[in-house]
Amino acid sequence: MTTFQLLLLIVAGGVFYLFFKQLFSGNHPKRGVDFEAKVADEQIGGINRPDKTFSTPSVQPTRMEQLLKMTDDAVEKKDFEEAKKALGSALIIEENNTKVLQKMGYVCMQTGEFEEAKESYEKLLSLDDTDDMAHALLANVLHKLSDEEGAEKHHERALLLDPEYAPHHFNYANTLYELGRKKEALVGYTKAYELDDTLEEAKKMMKELGSDNE
């Protein structure tokens, strides 16, 4: 055997050794075994096969989110009956959802259904008696229902919870003005304007009531 033949034999032996080592190690592609993405959005296929990719699925809105969106769209179009239907369905899903109750109260106020608005705001307060906005809104409803004692009570409660919120003073002043208690209303309008000088309506009422007292 020549030296060249001996060299070929050694090379061949090395190739066979590596082949069988890989074969029995299990570290080779297997037929019938699919590629598994390591993360949700890992892509396979690349440029040559763009149809073969994994991608993160888009998050679908919940039924509650859909109903709230339907409500907002209907309110924007001033279709309050459609808004009420969507909110009614939302309350079936979650009867104590504060966002739904707030919207239902608002919609009922727009349609003049003050008793239903009252129920929504009272439900809100049964869930959280420290909700100053719910107190203020209930006060407005009670004033519409001619329950002046109840309206005053909830206006004062709203002011107690957040005395630095100008609209609370302004809304209470409006109620007092309509009741003919103009001196008290002037105090409310003045305080509202002190807290927020962008309230032009408060400024207007201050001038009106100030001239009345001259």
mmCIF file of C-alpha atoms in Angstrom, residues 16-168:
data_model
loop_
_atom_site.group_PDB
_atom_site.id
_atom_site.type_symbol
_atom_site.label_atom_id
_atom_site.label_comp_id
_atom_site.label_asym_id
_atom_site.label_seq_id
_atom_site.Cartn_x
_atom_site.Cartn_y
_atom_site.Cartn_z
ATOM 1 C CA PHE A 16 -17.245 7.693 8.455
ATOM 2 C CA TYR A 17 -16.487 8.292 12.131
ATOM 3 C CA LEU A 18 -18.002 11.789 12.081
ATOM 4 C CA PHE A 19 -21.032 10.619 10.078
ATOM 5 C CA PHE A 20 -21.922 7.820 12.481
ATOM 6 C CA LYS A 21 -21.247 10.017 15.516
ATOM 7 C CA GLN A 22 -23.778 12.585 14.237
ATOM 8 C CA LEU A 23 -26.259 9.854 13.278
ATOM 9 C CA PHE A 24 -26.372 8.286 16.721
ATOM 10 C CA SER A 25 -26.242 11.536 18.655
ATOM 11 C CA GLY A 26 -29.825 12.495 17.628
ATOM 12 C CA ASN A 27 -28.748 16.033 16.706
ATOM 13 C CA HIS A 28 -29.928 15.866 13.124
ATOM 14 C CA PRO A 29 -33.166 16.898 11.383
ATOM 15 C CA LYS A 30 -35.937 14.310 11.671
ATOM 16 C CA ARG A 31 -38.706 13.738 9.158
ATOM 17 C CA GLY A 32 -42.187 14.461 10.472
ATOM 18 C CA VAL A 33 -41.021 16.865 13.201
ATOM 19 C CA ASP A 34 -42.260 20.423 12.742
ATOM 20 C CA PHE A 35 -40.364 23.546 13.579
ATOM 21 C CA GLU A 36 -41.561 25.022 16.884
ATOM 22 C CA ALA A 37 -41.285 28.762 17.394
ATOM 23 C CA LYS A 38 -39.487 29.635 20.612
ATOM 24 C CA VAL A 39 -41.467 32.849 21.070
ATOM 25 C CA ALA A 40 -44.939 33.888 19.961
ATOM 26 C CA ASP A 41 -43.815 36.225 17.210
ATOM 27 C CA GLU A 42 -40.784 34.276 15.918
ATOM 28 C CA GLN A 43 -40.759 34.067 12.151
ATOM 29 C CA ILE A 44 -39.769 31.168 9.952
ATOM 30 C CA GLY A 45 -39.536 31.014 6.212
ATOM 31 C CA GLY A 46 -37.942 34.439 5.907
ATOM 32 C CA ILE A 47 -37.731 36.246 2.595
ATOM 33 C CA ASN A 48 -37.970 33.123 0.437
ATOM 34 C CA ARG A 49 -41.204 31.886 2.063
ATOM 35 C CA PRO A 50 -42.986 34.902 3.607
ATOM 36 C CA ASP A 51 -46.184 32.853 3.766
ATOM 37 C CA LYS A 52 -44.626 30.624 6.410
ATOM 38 C CA THR A 53 -44.442 32.902 9.430
ATOM 39 C CA PHE A 54 -45.603 33.040 12.997
ATOM 40 C CA SER A 55 -46.894 36.376 14.226
ATOM 41 C CA THR A 56 -48.380 37.732 17.425
ATOM 42 C CA PRO A 57 -52.212 37.620 17.180
ATOM 43 C CA SER A 58 -53.997 40.960 17.542
ATOM 44 C CA VAL A 59 -55.825 41.431 20.840
ATOM 45 C CA GLN A 60 -59.584 41.467 20.313
ATOM 46 C CA PRO A 61 -61.701 43.896 22.388
ATOM 47 C CA THR A 62 -63.890 42.389 25.092
ATOM 48 C CA ARG A 63 -67.671 42.489 24.776
ATOM 49 C CA MET A 64 -67.758 45.199 27.449
ATOM 50 C CA GLU A 65 -65.270 47.321 25.501
ATOM 51 C CA GLN A 66 -67.343 46.868 22.351
ATOM 52 C CA LEU A 67 -70.532 47.984 24.116
ATOM 53 C CA LEU A 68 -68.846 51.055 25.594
ATOM 54 C CA LYS A 69 -67.515 51.975 22.164
ATOM 55 C CA MET A 70 -71.021 51.559 20.718
ATOM 56 C CA THR A 71 -72.338 53.837 23.479
ATOM 57 C CA ASP A 72 -69.777 56.559 22.791
ATOM 58 C CA ASP A 73 -70.484 56.416 19.056
ATOM 59 C CA ALA A 74 -74.243 56.657 19.645
ATOM 60 C CA VAL A 75 -73.871 59.579 22.087
ATOM 61 C CA GLU A 76 -71.695 61.404 19.580
ATOM 62 C CA LYS A 77 -74.526 61.042 17.059
ATOM 63 C CA LYS A 78 -77.035 62.042 19.790
ATOM 64 C CA ASP A 79 -78.755 58.686 19.334
ATOM 65 C CA PHE A 80 -79.458 58.282 23.036
ATOM 66 C CA GLU A 81 -81.916 55.408 22.637
ATOM 67 C CA GLU A 82 -79.235 53.334 20.915
ATOM 68 C CA ALA A 83 -76.800 54.315 23.639
ATOM 69 C CA LYS A 84 -79.260 53.109 26.287
ATOM 70 C CA LYS A 85 -79.589 49.746 24.572
ATOM 71 C CA ALA A 86 -75.829 49.257 24.552
ATOM 72 C CA LEU A 87 -75.550 50.292 28.200
ATOM 73 C CA GLY A 88 -78.413 48.008 29.186
ATOM 74 C CA SER A 89 -76.550 45.077 27.624
ATOM 75 C CA ALA A 90 -73.366 46.152 29.427
ATOM 76 C CA LEU A 91 -75.158 46.177 32.792
ATOM 77 C CA ILE A 92 -76.346 42.619 32.184
ATOM 78 C CA ILE A 93 -72.695 41.610 31.859
ATOM 79 C CA GLU A 94 -71.522 43.644 34.863
ATOM 80 C CA GLU A 95 -74.213 45.365 36.911
ATOM 81 C CA ASN A 96 -71.760 47.202 39.171
ATOM 82 C CA ASN A 97 -69.527 48.633 36.458
ATOM 83 C CA THR A 98 -69.036 52.267 37.520
ATOM 84 C CA LYS A 99 -68.167 53.487 34.040
ATOM 85 C CA VAL A 100 -71.393 52.022 32.640
ATOM 86 C CA LEU A 101 -73.479 53.486 35.480
ATOM 87 C CA GLN A 102 -71.978 56.941 34.925
ATOM 88 C CA LYS A 103 -72.770 56.796 31.216
ATOM 89 C CA MET A 104 -76.284 55.488 31.855
ATOM 90 C CA GLY A 105 -76.974 58.388 34.232
ATOM 91 C CA TYR A 106 -75.751 60.882 31.642
ATOM 92 C CA VAL A 107 -77.807 59.351 28.822
ATOM 93 C CA CYS A 108 -80.960 59.287 30.945
ATOM 94 C CA MET A 109 -80.453 62.947 31.811
ATOM 95 C CA GLN A 110 -80.276 63.737 28.085
ATOM 96 C CA THR A 111 -83.530 61.879 27.431
ATOM 97 C CA GLY A 112 -85.302 63.454 30.415
ATOM 98 C CA GLU A 113 -85.625 60.126 32.238
ATOM 99 C CA PHE A 114 -84.645 61.600 35.577
ATOM 100 C CA GLU A 115 -85.848 58.714 37.758
ATOM 101 C CA GLU A 116 -83.624 56.307 35.836
ATOM 102 C CA ALA A 117 -80.715 58.734 36.064
ATOM 103 C CA LYS A 118 -81.322 58.969 39.808
ATOM 104 C CA GLU A 119 -81.164 55.168 40.114
ATOM 105 C CA SER A 120 -77.832 55.053 38.272
ATOM 106 C CA TYR A 121 -76.217 57.716 40.458
ATOM 107 C CA GLU A 122 -77.609 56.206 43.650
ATOM 108 C CA LYS A 123 -76.156 52.856 42.604
ATOM 109 C CA LEU A 124 -72.787 54.544 42.053
ATOM 110 C CA LEU A 125 -72.892 55.992 45.552
ATOM 111 C CA SER A 126 -73.844 52.644 47.053
ATOM 112 C CA LEU A 127 -70.598 51.340 45.570
ATOM 113 C CA ASP A 128 -68.499 54.355 46.641
ATOM 114 C CA ASP A 129 -69.948 57.071 48.864
ATOM 115 C CA THR A 130 -66.770 59.161 48.435
ATOM 116 C CA ASP A 131 -67.398 59.728 44.711
ATOM 117 C CA ASP A 132 -67.828 63.511 44.682
ATOM 118 C CA MET A 133 -68.867 63.585 41.005
ATOM 119 C CA ALA A 134 -71.673 61.093 41.672
ATOM 120 C CA HIS A 135 -72.934 63.313 44.532
ATOM 121 C CA ALA A 136 -72.889 66.388 42.280
ATOM 122 C CA LEU A 137 -74.661 64.588 39.443
ATOM 123 C CA LEU A 138 -77.276 63.147 41.780
ATOM 124 C CA ALA A 139 -77.840 66.641 43.186
ATOM 125 C CA ASN A 140 -78.570 67.938 39.677
ATOM 126 C CA VAL A 141 -81.037 65.104 39.064
ATOM 127 C CA LEU A 142 -82.807 65.666 42.384
ATOM 128 C CA HIS A 143 -83.161 69.341 41.536
ATOM 129 C CA LYS A 144 -84.852 68.320 38.263
ATOM 130 C CA LEU A 145 -87.183 66.118 40.319
ATOM 131 C CA SER A 146 -87.965 69.055 42.646
ATOM 132 C CA ASP A 147 -86.299 67.331 45.604
ATOM 133 C CA GLU A 148 -84.520 70.496 46.711
ATOM 134 C CA GLU A 149 -83.587 69.216 50.157
ATOM 135 C CA GLY A 150 -81.913 66.151 48.640
ATOM 136 C CA ALA A 151 -80.206 68.256 45.973
ATOM 137 C CA GLU A 152 -78.737 70.612 48.564
ATOM 138 C CA LYS A 153 -77.534 67.699 50.671
ATOM 139 C CA HIS A 154 -75.632 66.100 47.803
ATOM 140 C CA HIS A 155 -74.224 69.403 46.512
ATOM 141 C CA GLU A 156 -72.802 70.056 49.971
ATOM 142 C CA ARG A 157 -71.422 66.530 50.170
ATOM 143 C CA ALA A 158 -69.644 66.991 46.825
ATOM 144 C CA LEU A 159 -68.120 70.266 48.059
ATOM 145 C CA LEU A 160 -67.013 68.634 51.281
ATOM 146 C CA LEU A 161 -65.246 65.874 49.355
ATOM 147 C CA ASP A 162 -63.538 68.245 46.890
ATOM 148 C CA PRO A 163 -63.812 71.916 47.858
ATOM 149 C CA GLU A 164 -61.222 72.960 45.249
ATOM 150 C CA TYR A 165 -63.229 71.731 42.240
ATOM 151 C CA ALA A 166 -64.784 74.812 40.640
ATOM 152 C CA PRO A 167 -67.688 73.046 38.834
ATOM 153 C CA HIS A 168 -69.070 71.832 42.196
#
